[in-house]
Coordinates of C-alpha atoms in Angstrom, one line a residue:
M822 CA 66.2 -18.5 175.1
N823 CA 64.9 -21.4 177.1
K824 CA 61.3 -20.7 175.4
E825 CA 63.2 -20.3 171.7
K826 CA 65.1 -23.7 172.5
I827 CA 61.4 -25.3 173.0
H828 CA 59.9 -24.0 169.7
R829 CA 63.4 -25.6 167.7
L830 CA 63.0 -29.4 170.0
V831 CA 59.0 -29.4 169.0
N832 CA 59.6 -27.7 165.9
Q833 CA 62.2 -30.7 164.8
Y834 CA 60.2 -33.2 166.7
L835 CA 56.9 -32.3 164.7
S836 CA 58.8 -32.0 161.7
N837 CA 59.7 -35.9 161.6
I838 CA 57.1 -37.4 164.2
D839 CA 56.5 -40.0 161.7
T840 CA 59.5 -41.0 161.6
Y841 CA 60.3 -40.8 165.7
K842 CA 57.2 -43.4 166.3
N843 CA 57.4 -45.4 163.5
D844 CA 61.2 -46.2 163.6
T845 CA 61.9 -49.3 165.3
Q846 CA 65.7 -48.4 165.9
Y847 CA 64.1 -45.3 167.6
N848 CA 64.5 -46.3 170.4
E849 CA 63.8 -44.3 174.7
Q850 CA 67.4 -44.0 174.4
S851 CA 67.7 -41.8 171.3
C852 CA 64.2 -39.8 172.7
R853 CA 66.5 -39.2 175.9
D854 CA 69.4 -38.1 174.6
E855 CA 67.5 -35.7 171.3
F856 CA 64.5 -34.3 173.5
I857 CA 64.0 -35.2 176.5
S858 CA 67.8 -33.9 177.9
P859 CA 67.5 -30.4 175.8
F860 CA 64.0 -30.3 177.5
L861 CA 64.6 -30.4 181.1
E862 CA 68.5 -28.5 180.5
C863 CA 65.4 -25.7 179.7
F864 CA 63.6 -25.4 183.0
G865 CA 67.3 -24.8 184.3
W866 CA 68.6 -28.8 184.9
D867 CA 71.8 -29.2 184.7
V868 CA 71.2 -32.5 182.9
Q869 CA 75.0 -33.3 182.4
N870 CA 76.8 -31.8 185.5
K871 CA 78.6 -28.9 183.6
K872 CA 78.9 -27.7 186.7
G873 CA 81.1 -30.6 188.0
V874 CA 79.8 -30.8 191.1
S875 CA 80.7 -33.8 193.4
P876 CA 78.4 -36.9 191.4
Q877 CA 76.5 -37.5 195.3
Y878 CA 74.9 -33.8 195.3
K879 CA 74.6 -33.5 190.8
E880 CA 71.2 -31.8 189.8
V881 CA 69.1 -34.5 188.0
V882 CA 71.2 -38.7 188.0
V883 CA 70.8 -39.9 185.0
E884 CA 70.0 -43.6 184.8
K885 CA 71.3 -45.8 181.9
F886 CA 69.7 -47.0 179.2
S887 CA 71.5 -50.5 179.5
N888 CA 71.1 -50.5 183.4
K889 CA 69.2 -53.5 184.4
T890 CA 67.9 -52.3 187.9
E891 CA 64.6 -51.0 188.4
R892 CA 65.4 -47.2 188.2
P893 CA 63.5 -43.6 187.2
D894 CA 65.2 -42.4 183.9
Y895 CA 65.7 -38.7 185.9
T896 CA 66.3 -38.0 189.4
L897 CA 65.7 -33.9 189.8
T898 CA 67.1 -33.6 193.6
L899 CA 67.8 -30.7 195.6
N900 CA 71.6 -30.9 196.9
G901 CA 71.5 -34.5 196.4
L902 CA 68.2 -35.1 197.9
S903 CA 65.6 -36.9 195.5
K904 CA 62.6 -34.3 194.8
L905 CA 61.1 -35.6 191.0
F906 CA 61.3 -38.8 189.2
V907 CA 61.5 -38.4 185.2
E908 CA 60.4 -41.2 183.6
A909 CA 61.1 -41.7 179.8
K910 CA 59.7 -43.8 177.3
K911 CA 60.0 -43.7 173.5
P912 CA 57.8 -41.9 171.4
S913 CA 56.2 -44.9 169.7
V914 CA 55.0 -46.0 173.0
N915 CA 51.5 -44.1 173.5
I916 CA 51.8 -42.8 176.7
L917 CA 47.6 -41.2 176.5
V918 CA 46.3 -45.3 177.3
D919 CA 49.4 -46.8 178.1
R920 CA 48.2 -49.0 181.1
K921 CA 52.0 -50.1 182.1
T922 CA 53.9 -47.6 181.8
A923 CA 51.4 -44.8 183.5
C924 CA 51.4 -47.6 186.7
Q925 CA 54.7 -47.4 186.5
A926 CA 55.6 -43.8 186.6
R927 CA 53.6 -43.5 190.0
S928 CA 55.5 -46.3 191.9
Y929 CA 58.9 -45.1 191.2
G930 CA 57.0 -41.7 192.7
W931 CA 54.2 -43.9 195.3
N932 CA 57.7 -45.3 196.6
A933 CA 59.6 -42.7 197.5
G934 CA 57.1 -41.2 198.6
H935 CA 57.5 -37.5 196.3
K936 CA 53.8 -35.5 196.0
L937 CA 54.2 -35.8 192.0
S938 CA 56.3 -37.2 189.0
V939 CA 56.6 -37.0 185.3
L940 CA 55.8 -39.3 182.7
T941 CA 56.9 -38.2 178.9
N942 CA 57.9 -39.4 175.4
F943 CA 58.5 -35.9 174.8
E944 CA 55.6 -35.6 172.3
N945 CA 53.6 -35.8 174.8
L946 CA 54.2 -34.5 179.7
I947 CA 52.3 -35.7 181.9
I948 CA 52.5 -35.0 185.6
Y949 CA 50.9 -37.9 188.2
D950 CA 49.7 -37.6 191.4
T951 CA 51.9 -40.4 193.3
T952 CA 50.3 -39.7 196.8
N953 CA 47.6 -42.9 195.2
K954 CA 48.6 -46.1 195.2
P955 CA 49.3 -47.2 192.0
D956 CA 46.9 -50.5 190.9
E957 CA 48.3 -52.4 187.9
S958 CA 44.1 -52.1 186.8
D959 CA 44.2 -48.4 186.4
S960 CA 43.6 -46.3 183.6
A961 CA 46.1 -43.9 182.4
I962 CA 44.1 -40.9 183.1
V963 CA 43.9 -42.2 186.8
S964 CA 45.7 -39.4 189.4
V965 CA 46.8 -37.5 186.7
Y966 CA 47.2 -33.6 187.9
K967 CA 48.6 -31.9 183.9
K968 CA 49.2 -33.4 180.6
Y969 CA 50.7 -31.5 178.1
H970 CA 51.4 -32.3 174.4
C971 CA 54.3 -31.1 172.7
S972 CA 52.2 -28.4 170.5
E973 CA 51.7 -26.5 173.9
Y974 CA 55.3 -26.3 175.4
E975 CA 55.9 -22.7 174.5
S976 CA 52.5 -21.4 175.4
R977 CA 52.6 -23.2 178.6
Y978 CA 56.0 -22.9 179.7
D979 CA 55.6 -20.5 182.8
E980 CA 53.0 -23.5 183.9
I981 CA 55.2 -26.1 183.2
Y982 CA 58.3 -24.4 184.4
S983 CA 56.3 -24.1 187.9
L984 CA 55.5 -27.7 187.8
I985 CA 58.9 -29.1 187.3
S986 CA 61.4 -26.2 186.9
R987 CA 65.1 -26.3 189.2
E988 CA 64.6 -22.9 190.3
S989 CA 60.7 -24.1 191.8
I990 CA 62.4 -26.6 193.4
Y991 CA 65.6 -24.6 195.4
N992 CA 63.3 -22.1 195.9
G993 CA 61.4 -24.1 198.2
T994 CA 57.8 -22.9 196.2
F995 CA 58.2 -26.3 195.3
D996 CA 57.6 -28.4 198.6
E997 CA 55.3 -25.2 198.9
F998 CA 53.0 -25.9 196.2
T999 CA 52.6 -30.0 196.9
S1000 CA 52.5 -29.7 200.3
S1001 CA 49.4 -27.2 200.3
H1002 CA 48.0 -29.4 196.6
F1003 CA 49.0 -32.9 197.6
Q1004 CA 48.7 -33.6 201.2
D1005 CA 47.8 -37.2 201.0
K1006 CA 44.4 -36.7 201.2
G1007 CA 44.5 -35.3 205.2
R1008 CA 46.0 -38.3 206.4
T1009 CA 49.1 -36.6 209.0
V1010 CA 52.1 -39.4 207.1
S1011 CA 51.8 -40.7 203.3
E1012 CA 50.2 -43.9 201.6
I1013 CA 53.3 -45.8 201.5
D1014 CA 54.4 -45.4 205.2
E1015 CA 50.0 -46.0 206.0
Q1016 CA 50.3 -49.0 204.2
F1017 CA 53.4 -51.1 204.4
L1018 CA 53.2 -49.6 208.1
K1019 CA 49.9 -51.5 207.6
Q1020 CA 51.0 -54.7 206.2
L1021 CA 53.8 -55.1 209.0
N1022 CA 51.1 -54.8 211.8
Y1023 CA 48.9 -56.8 210.0
W1024 CA 51.7 -59.5 209.4
R1025 CA 53.0 -59.2 213.5
L1026 CA 49.6 -60.2 214.2
E1027 CA 49.0 -62.7 212.9
I1028 CA 52.6 -64.1 213.5
G1029 CA 52.4 -64.0 216.7
T1030 CA 48.6 -65.2 217.1
S1031 CA 49.9 -69.0 214.8
L1032 CA 53.3 -68.6 217.6
F1033 CA 50.9 -68.5 220.5
N1034 CA 48.0 -70.8 219.3
D1035 CA 50.7 -73.5 218.3
S1036 CA 53.6 -73.5 220.5
E1037 CA 53.9 -73.4 224.2
K1038 CA 57.9 -72.0 223.4
Y1039 CA 55.7 -68.5 223.5
Q1040 CA 53.4 -68.1 225.9
N1041 CA 55.9 -65.0 227.2
I1042 CA 55.2 -61.9 226.0
D1043 CA 58.0 -60.2 225.4
K1044 CA 60.0 -63.1 224.0
L1045 CA 57.2 -62.8 221.4
N1046 CA 57.5 -59.8 220.9
D1047 CA 61.1 -60.3 220.3
V1048 CA 60.9 -63.3 217.5
V1049 CA 58.7 -61.9 216.0
Q1050 CA 60.0 -58.4 214.9
E1051 CA 63.4 -61.0 214.5
F1052 CA 61.6 -62.5 211.4
I1053 CA 60.1 -59.9 210.1
N1054 CA 62.8 -57.6 209.6
Q1055 CA 64.7 -61.0 208.3
I1056 CA 61.9 -61.1 205.6
V1057 CA 62.0 -57.8 205.1
F1058 CA 65.9 -57.3 204.1
L1059 CA 66.1 -60.8 202.4
R1060 CA 63.4 -59.2 200.0
I1061 CA 65.5 -55.3 199.7
C1062 CA 68.5 -57.6 198.7
E1063 CA 66.6 -59.1 195.9
D1064 CA 65.4 -56.1 194.2
R1065 CA 68.7 -54.1 194.9
N1066 CA 70.4 -57.3 192.6
L1067 CA 72.6 -58.4 196.1
P1068 CA 73.6 -62.3 196.5
L1069 CA 71.0 -64.4 197.6
Y1070 CA 71.0 -68.3 197.9
E1071 CA 67.5 -68.4 196.8
K1072 CA 65.0 -65.6 196.5
L1073 CA 61.7 -65.8 199.1
K1074 CA 59.7 -66.4 196.3
D1075 CA 61.8 -69.2 194.7
A1076 CA 61.4 -70.9 198.2
A1077 CA 58.1 -70.8 198.6
K1078 CA 56.9 -72.1 195.4
T1079 CA 55.6 -75.2 197.2
K1080 CA 54.5 -74.9 200.7
Y1081 CA 55.1 -78.3 201.8
E1082 CA 58.8 -77.7 201.2
L1083 CA 58.6 -74.1 202.3
K1084 CA 59.8 -74.6 205.9
E1085 CA 63.3 -76.6 204.6
S1086 CA 63.7 -74.5 201.8
L1087 CA 63.0 -70.7 203.6
T1088 CA 65.6 -72.1 206.4
K1089 CA 68.5 -73.3 204.3
V1090 CA 67.9 -69.2 202.6
F1091 CA 69.1 -67.8 206.5
K1092 CA 71.2 -70.2 207.1
E1093 CA 73.3 -69.0 203.8
A1094 CA 71.8 -65.8 204.4
D1095 CA 73.7 -66.0 208.0
K1096 CA 76.9 -67.6 206.2
R1097 CA 77.3 -65.0 203.4
Y1098 CA 76.0 -61.5 205.6
N1099 CA 76.8 -62.5 209.1
S1100 CA 75.6 -59.5 210.7
K1101 CA 73.2 -61.7 213.6
L1102 CA 71.0 -60.2 211.8
F1103 CA 69.9 -64.4 211.0
A1104 CA 71.3 -65.8 214.0
G1105 CA 68.1 -65.8 216.7
E1106 CA 66.0 -68.5 217.4
N1107 CA 64.2 -69.4 213.7
I1108 CA 60.7 -70.0 214.6
I1109 CA 59.8 -71.2 211.3
F1110 CA 58.9 -74.6 212.1
D1111 CA 57.2 -73.1 214.3
L1112 CA 55.3 -70.9 212.4
N1113 CA 52.0 -72.2 210.4
N1114 CA 52.8 -72.7 206.7
E1115 CA 49.6 -70.6 205.5
V1116 CA 51.0 -67.7 207.1
I1117 CA 54.4 -68.0 206.0
F1118 CA 53.7 -68.5 202.6
N1119 CA 51.1 -66.0 202.9
M1120 CA 53.2 -63.2 204.1
I1121 CA 56.2 -63.9 201.3
Y1122 CA 53.2 -63.5 198.5
C1123 CA 52.5 -60.6 199.3
L1124 CA 55.8 -59.0 198.7
Y1125 CA 55.6 -59.7 195.6
Y1126 CA 53.7 -58.2 192.3
P1127 CA 50.7 -58.5 191.9
Y1128 CA 50.0 -58.3 195.1
S1129 CA 52.7 -55.8 196.5
P1130 CA 53.3 -52.4 195.2
Y1131 CA 56.5 -51.8 196.9
L1132 CA 59.2 -51.1 194.8
F1133 CA 62.4 -51.7 197.2
N1134 CA 65.4 -51.1 195.6
I1135 CA 63.4 -47.2 195.6
I1136 CA 62.1 -46.6 198.5
E1137 CA 65.3 -45.2 200.6
P1138 CA 66.3 -46.3 204.3
N1139 CA 64.5 -43.2 205.7
I1140 CA 61.0 -43.8 205.1
L1141 CA 61.8 -47.3 206.2
G1142 CA 62.9 -45.7 209.5
K1143 CA 59.5 -43.2 209.4
I1144 CA 57.3 -46.1 209.0
Y1145 CA 59.5 -48.2 212.1
E1146 CA 58.8 -45.0 214.1
S1147 CA 55.4 -45.8 214.1
F1148 CA 55.4 -49.4 213.7
L1149 CA 57.6 -49.1 217.5
T1150 CA 54.8 -47.3 218.8
E1151 CA 53.0 -51.0 219.4
I1152 CA 53.7 -53.7 220.9
L1153 CA 52.1 -57.5 220.9
A1154 CA 50.0 -58.4 223.9
F1155 CA 48.0 -60.9 225.7
D1156 CA 44.2 -60.1 226.1
G1157 CA 42.9 -63.3 227.7
D1158 CA 43.5 -66.0 224.8
T1159 CA 44.3 -63.8 222.7
V1160 CA 47.2 -62.0 221.3
I1161 CA 46.4 -58.0 220.3
L1162 CA 48.0 -55.2 218.6
T1163 CA 47.7 -52.2 221.5
K1164 CA 49.8 -49.0 222.2
K1165 CA 53.0 -48.9 224.1
K1166 CA 52.8 -47.0 227.3
E1167 CA 54.5 -44.0 226.1
C1168 CA 53.0 -43.8 223.3
N1169 CA 49.6 -43.4 224.8
D1170 CA 49.1 -39.9 224.9
R1171 CA 51.4 -38.6 222.5
A1172 CA 51.6 -38.9 218.4
V1173 CA 54.9 -39.7 217.1
V1174 CA 56.5 -36.8 215.0
T1175 CA 59.2 -37.8 212.7
T1176 CA 61.7 -36.1 212.3
P1177 CA 61.3 -34.2 208.5
I1178 CA 64.7 -35.5 206.7
E1179 CA 65.3 -31.8 205.7
V1180 CA 66.3 -31.4 209.1
V1181 CA 68.3 -34.6 210.0
K1182 CA 70.7 -33.5 207.1
Y1183 CA 70.5 -29.5 207.9
I1184 CA 71.6 -30.8 211.8
V1185 CA 74.2 -33.3 210.3
K1186 CA 75.7 -31.5 208.0
N1187 CA 76.2 -28.4 210.5
T1188 CA 77.5 -30.2 213.5
L1189 CA 79.5 -32.7 211.5
E1190 CA 80.9 -29.7 209.2
P1191 CA 83.3 -28.5 211.5
L1192 CA 84.7 -31.7 212.5
C1193 CA 85.2 -33.2 209.2
K1194 CA 87.2 -30.3 208.1
N1195 CA 90.5 -30.9 206.3
K1196 CA 90.5 -34.9 207.5
T1197 CA 91.9 -37.9 205.6
P1198 CA 89.2 -40.4 205.0
Q1199 CA 91.5 -42.3 207.3
E1200 CA 91.4 -40.0 210.3
I1201 CA 87.9 -39.8 209.4
L1202 CA 87.5 -43.4 211.2
T1203 CA 89.0 -41.8 214.6
L1204 CA 85.3 -40.0 214.9
K1205 CA 82.6 -40.4 217.1
I1206 CA 79.3 -39.6 216.5
A1207 CA 76.0 -40.7 218.9
D1208 CA 73.1 -41.0 219.5
I1209 CA 71.8 -41.2 223.0
S1210 CA 68.2 -41.8 221.8
C1211 CA 68.1 -43.3 218.8
G1212 CA 64.5 -44.6 217.8
S1213 CA 64.7 -45.9 214.3
G1214 CA 68.1 -44.9 214.0
I1215 CA 67.4 -41.6 211.3
F1216 CA 70.1 -39.6 212.1
L1217 CA 72.7 -42.5 212.4
E1218 CA 71.4 -43.4 209.1
E1219 CA 72.4 -39.6 207.7
T1220 CA 75.7 -39.9 209.7
L1221 CA 76.6 -42.4 207.7
Q1222 CA 75.7 -40.8 204.4
Y1223 CA 77.9 -37.4 205.2
L1224 CA 80.7 -39.0 206.4
S1225 CA 80.8 -41.1 203.1
N1226 CA 79.7 -38.7 200.9
Y1227 CA 83.2 -37.2 202.6
C1228 CA 85.4 -39.5 201.8
I1229 CA 84.2 -40.0 198.4
D1230 CA 84.9 -36.1 197.8
W1231 CA 88.2 -36.6 199.3
Y1232 CA 89.2 -39.0 196.6
L1233 CA 87.5 -37.1 193.6
K1234 CA 90.0 -34.4 194.5
N1235 CA 93.1 -36.8 195.7
D1236 CA 92.8 -40.3 194.4
P1237 CA 89.2 -40.8 192.0
S1238 CA 90.5 -43.9 190.7
H1239 CA 89.8 -45.8 194.1
L1240 CA 86.5 -45.4 193.8
I1241 CA 83.7 -47.2 192.3
E1242 CA 81.4 -45.8 189.8
L1243 CA 77.4 -46.6 189.9
S1244 CA 75.1 -47.2 187.0
N1245 CA 73.5 -43.6 186.9
G1246 CA 77.7 -41.8 186.8
R1247 CA 77.2 -41.9 190.6
K1248 CA 80.6 -42.8 192.7
K1249 CA 80.3 -44.8 195.9
L1250 CA 83.4 -45.9 198.4
P1251 CA 84.4 -50.0 198.8
L1252 CA 82.0 -51.3 201.0
E1253 CA 84.8 -52.3 203.3
E1254 CA 85.7 -48.8 204.0
K1255 CA 81.9 -47.7 204.1
K1256 CA 81.9 -51.0 207.0
A1257 CA 84.9 -48.9 208.8
I1258 CA 83.1 -45.8 208.5
L1259 CA 80.1 -47.0 210.4
T1260 CA 81.9 -49.6 213.7
N1261 CA 84.1 -47.3 214.0
C1262 CA 81.8 -43.4 214.3
I1263 CA 78.7 -44.5 214.8
F1264 CA 77.0 -45.2 218.7
G1265 CA 74.2 -45.4 218.9
I1266 CA 71.4 -45.9 222.0
D1267 CA 67.7 -46.8 223.5
I1268 CA 66.0 -47.7 225.8
D1269 CA 63.8 -49.5 223.4
Y1270 CA 65.4 -52.8 223.1
H1271 CA 62.8 -53.1 219.4
A1272 CA 64.3 -49.5 218.7
T1273 CA 67.8 -50.8 218.9
E1274 CA 67.3 -54.0 216.9
V1275 CA 65.3 -51.3 214.1
C1276 CA 68.4 -49.4 213.8
K1277 CA 70.5 -51.9 213.4
F1278 CA 68.5 -52.9 210.7
S1279 CA 68.2 -49.7 209.3
L1280 CA 72.4 -48.9 209.1
L1281 CA 72.4 -52.1 207.3
T1282 CA 70.1 -51.7 204.9
K1283 CA 71.4 -48.1 204.7
L1284 CA 75.4 -49.4 203.8
I1285 CA 74.5 -51.8 200.8
E1286 CA 72.4 -48.8 200.0
D1287 CA 74.3 -49.0 196.1
E1288 CA 76.1 -52.3 196.6
T1289 CA 75.2 -54.6 193.3
E1290 CA 76.6 -58.4 193.8
S1291 CA 80.2 -57.7 192.1
S1292 CA 80.1 -54.5 194.0
V1293 CA 80.1 -57.1 197.3
Y1294 CA 81.8 -60.2 196.1
D1295 CA 84.5 -59.6 197.8
S1296 CA 83.5 -59.0 201.1
K1297 CA 83.0 -61.8 202.8
P1298 CA 81.4 -61.2 205.4
I1299 CA 78.5 -58.5 203.5
L1300 CA 77.1 -57.0 206.5
P1301 CA 79.2 -56.0 210.1
N1302 CA 78.1 -56.6 213.5
L1303 CA 76.5 -53.6 215.1
D1304 CA 76.3 -55.4 218.8
N1305 CA 78.5 -53.1 220.4
N1306 CA 77.5 -49.6 218.1
I1307 CA 74.5 -49.5 219.1
K1308 CA 73.4 -50.1 222.4
N1309 CA 70.0 -51.0 224.7
G1310 CA 69.4 -48.7 228.1
N1311 CA 68.7 -46.1 229.5
S1312 CA 71.1 -43.7 228.8
L1313 CA 70.3 -40.9 231.5
I1314 CA 71.0 -43.2 234.1
D1315 CA 73.7 -45.3 235.3
R1316 CA 73.9 -48.4 237.7
N1317 CA 75.7 -46.5 239.8
D1318 CA 72.9 -44.1 240.6
I1319 CA 70.4 -46.6 241.4
E1320 CA 71.3 -48.6 245.6
D1321 CA 69.7 -51.9 246.8
A1322 CA 67.7 -52.1 243.7
S1323 CA 65.0 -55.9 242.5
I1324 CA 65.7 -57.6 239.6
D1325 CA 62.3 -56.2 238.5
L1326 CA 63.2 -52.6 239.0
L1327 CA 66.5 -53.1 237.4
K1328 CA 64.1 -54.4 234.3
K1329 CA 62.3 -51.9 234.5
I1330 CA 64.4 -48.8 234.9
K1331 CA 67.4 -50.6 232.7
P1332 CA 70.3 -48.6 233.8
F1333 CA 73.4 -48.0 231.2
D1334 CA 77.0 -49.3 231.6
W1335 CA 78.1 -46.3 229.7
A1336 CA 82.0 -48.3 229.9
N1337 CA 80.1 -50.4 227.2
I1338 CA 79.5 -47.7 224.4
N1339 CA 83.2 -46.3 222.1
D1340 CA 85.4 -48.2 225.2
G1341 CA 83.9 -45.6 227.8
N1342 CA 85.0 -42.5 225.9
V1343 CA 83.7 -39.5 225.7
F1344 CA 82.1 -38.3 221.6
D1345 CA 83.1 -35.7 220.0
A1346 CA 79.9 -35.0 218.1
I1347 CA 75.5 -36.4 220.1
I1348 CA 73.5 -35.3 217.4
G1349 CA 69.5 -36.2 217.6
N1350 CA 65.7 -35.5 218.8
P1351 CA 65.8 -36.3 222.7
P1352 CA 62.1 -37.2 223.8
Y1353 CA 59.9 -34.3 225.6
V1354 CA 58.2 -35.6 227.8
A1355 CA 56.7 -33.0 230.8
T1356 CA 57.3 -33.5 234.3
E1357 CA 53.7 -34.8 235.5
N1358 CA 53.3 -37.3 232.0
M1359 CA 56.8 -38.7 233.7
H1360 CA 55.4 -39.3 236.8
N1361 CA 52.9 -41.5 235.0
L1362 CA 55.0 -43.3 232.4
E1363 CA 58.3 -43.8 235.5
T1364 CA 59.3 -45.2 238.5
E1365 CA 59.4 -43.0 241.7
T1366 CA 62.6 -44.0 241.9
E1367 CA 63.6 -43.3 238.3
F1368 CA 62.2 -39.3 238.6
S1369 CA 64.1 -39.8 241.9
V1370 CA 67.4 -40.0 240.2
Y1371 CA 66.8 -37.0 237.7
K1372 CA 65.5 -34.9 240.3
H1373 CA 69.8 -35.2 242.3
K1374 CA 71.9 -36.3 239.3
F1375 CA 70.3 -33.2 236.6
S1376 CA 70.3 -29.6 237.8
S1377 CA 68.5 -29.3 234.4
A1378 CA 66.2 -30.8 236.8
Y1379 CA 64.3 -28.3 237.7
K1380 CA 61.5 -27.0 239.0
Q1381 CA 58.3 -28.3 236.1
F1382 CA 61.7 -29.8 234.0
D1383 CA 61.2 -31.6 230.7
K1384 CA 62.8 -34.9 229.7
Y1385 CA 64.2 -33.3 227.0
F1386 CA 66.3 -31.3 229.5
L1387 CA 68.4 -34.1 231.0
F1388 CA 69.0 -35.4 227.4
M1389 CA 70.6 -31.4 226.6
E1390 CA 72.7 -31.9 230.2
Q1391 CA 73.6 -35.7 229.5
A1392 CA 74.7 -35.2 226.5
L1393 CA 76.9 -32.4 227.0
S1394 CA 78.7 -34.6 229.6
K1395 CA 79.2 -37.2 226.9
I1396 CA 81.5 -34.8 225.0
K1397 CA 84.7 -33.8 224.7
D1398 CA 85.6 -29.8 225.3
T1399 CA 85.9 -30.0 221.4
G1400 CA 83.2 -31.6 221.1
K1401 CA 79.1 -30.4 219.5
V1402 CA 75.9 -31.7 220.4
C1403 CA 73.4 -31.0 218.0
Y1404 CA 69.3 -31.5 219.3
I1405 CA 65.8 -30.5 217.3
V1406 CA 64.1 -29.3 220.5
P1407 CA 61.2 -27.0 221.2
N1408 CA 62.1 -24.0 222.6
K1409 CA 60.4 -23.2 225.7
F1410 CA 63.5 -24.1 227.5
Y1411 CA 65.1 -20.3 227.1
K1412 CA 62.1 -18.6 228.2
I1413 CA 60.6 -20.5 231.4
N1414 CA 61.0 -20.2 235.0
A1415 CA 61.8 -24.6 234.9
G1416 CA 64.4 -23.7 232.4
E1417 CA 66.1 -21.6 234.6
N1418 CA 69.3 -24.1 235.6
L1419 CA 69.7 -25.7 231.3
R1420 CA 70.0 -21.9 230.5
K1421 CA 72.6 -21.1 232.9
L1422 CA 74.6 -24.8 232.2
L1423 CA 74.3 -23.6 228.5
S1424 CA 75.5 -20.9 229.6
E1425 CA 78.7 -21.9 231.0
K1426 CA 79.5 -25.1 228.7
V1427 CA 79.4 -21.8 225.9
E1428 CA 81.9 -20.5 227.9

């Protein structure tokens, strides 16, 4: 049936090819409606959402032709998770040689961390390998993986089907194939992660060196690390707002038009952003006037075309979270009179492995689904969910997404007019309701101060993901303050666990006061991926006082225990009787002697 439909589409196109290619009235939208959408349907995709699934879970997200935001024309998804982009062009565009369209299609896929991306004007279909960073000087044939003329669609249907069909994506063969054939040339992270991390670290070193050399105020390494990360977060956040067409006093690039007025212009941008967004993201110490003009100027211009390959309306918050997970493994340090970047002590002996987003989604869904069942959006606001070793906040971001989606589904069934429709047909909650979910329901703790700042940054970025200038117009301020939600401290130890400790020791251990989060109450759910640290490594990394507390406080601290044992026990003690804990941890605890007490504790809780 599908091959017959392909046959009819191709015959129709070839019979009128001159008209399609030469008629100025035959535009991209006409081609999409008449050929490209039916073509995708031949490979199992429900382009029109005839199944009637919730907008956020549509198989195909189609951007409207009139949309000003630079987005791919079609996003093929796995239950709402972006898997493959299809960029459409009108037949008069020769995609076989047009560099600009090739670069555009590749940029979309590369920025999203996809391994393949599709470009088509129906006459030709090109599948690009998007693990390579695109460059505007590349010819249209660079990174081409497969290329088909429409006359081949029927005869090579099975081959194309295996690459872009709904079935191949939903049954896992697409991921299996792309992972084995396009594994980023031996890299353990995708190229966009690698490139952006390299960019962040370059800025970190440049800014840190500039401040250290030019001002006595920044001779303290802790203060230097704090202000440098804060400034980078501010610049990146503003750049994200620009690409998403959110309101700003002035674009960064406009503020940097002349180096002579750069500091004054950028200060105005920051002050206006603080007034409009007001999440304390711009409320810290202003280091602009202590920085070298050249450093600021170069940093800003590196975020714009043609110097930058990044599309911040395409890069998803979870990708930024992955990048920041690696960012957090290093820190500025002094080496004599030089500022260097070095691995944090606790990261020297282990690689940072970011939890795959599919695993995060699975954990969040299976934890929250029974807690949300039959609740109204108002009742959802009573739920309290925490990650007590939150890192960059990837589990909390997904929690915000899940709770928002649940409320959207509720309104679709009970009050559809309450929702706001996006340009691609998807629906969203009003910003004020998303803010309420974030501030009422979501909590995080991490011992690394910089991780908590990144977590706040990640959540705020997630919050504005689908917002536009009109959708935030009535929100004043646009963003909430997350200081009460995301806390810095050692979630395993509180002040009562340590007696007669010196100030220096307290600074190292960072005991956490649980009365300072969620009003001291327990949670409905605790989720996450706690740190895995063997006993011998704890001795090397932590004070003996801290280790001694673990041994006396936690029954799971038995024999050669692992630190994740303690997080599991602590999580169980911080949830309601009807609460849920869902962690991703190694399975050795249920078969080794050291896991005996933890197994007993878990069996008692289950009973």
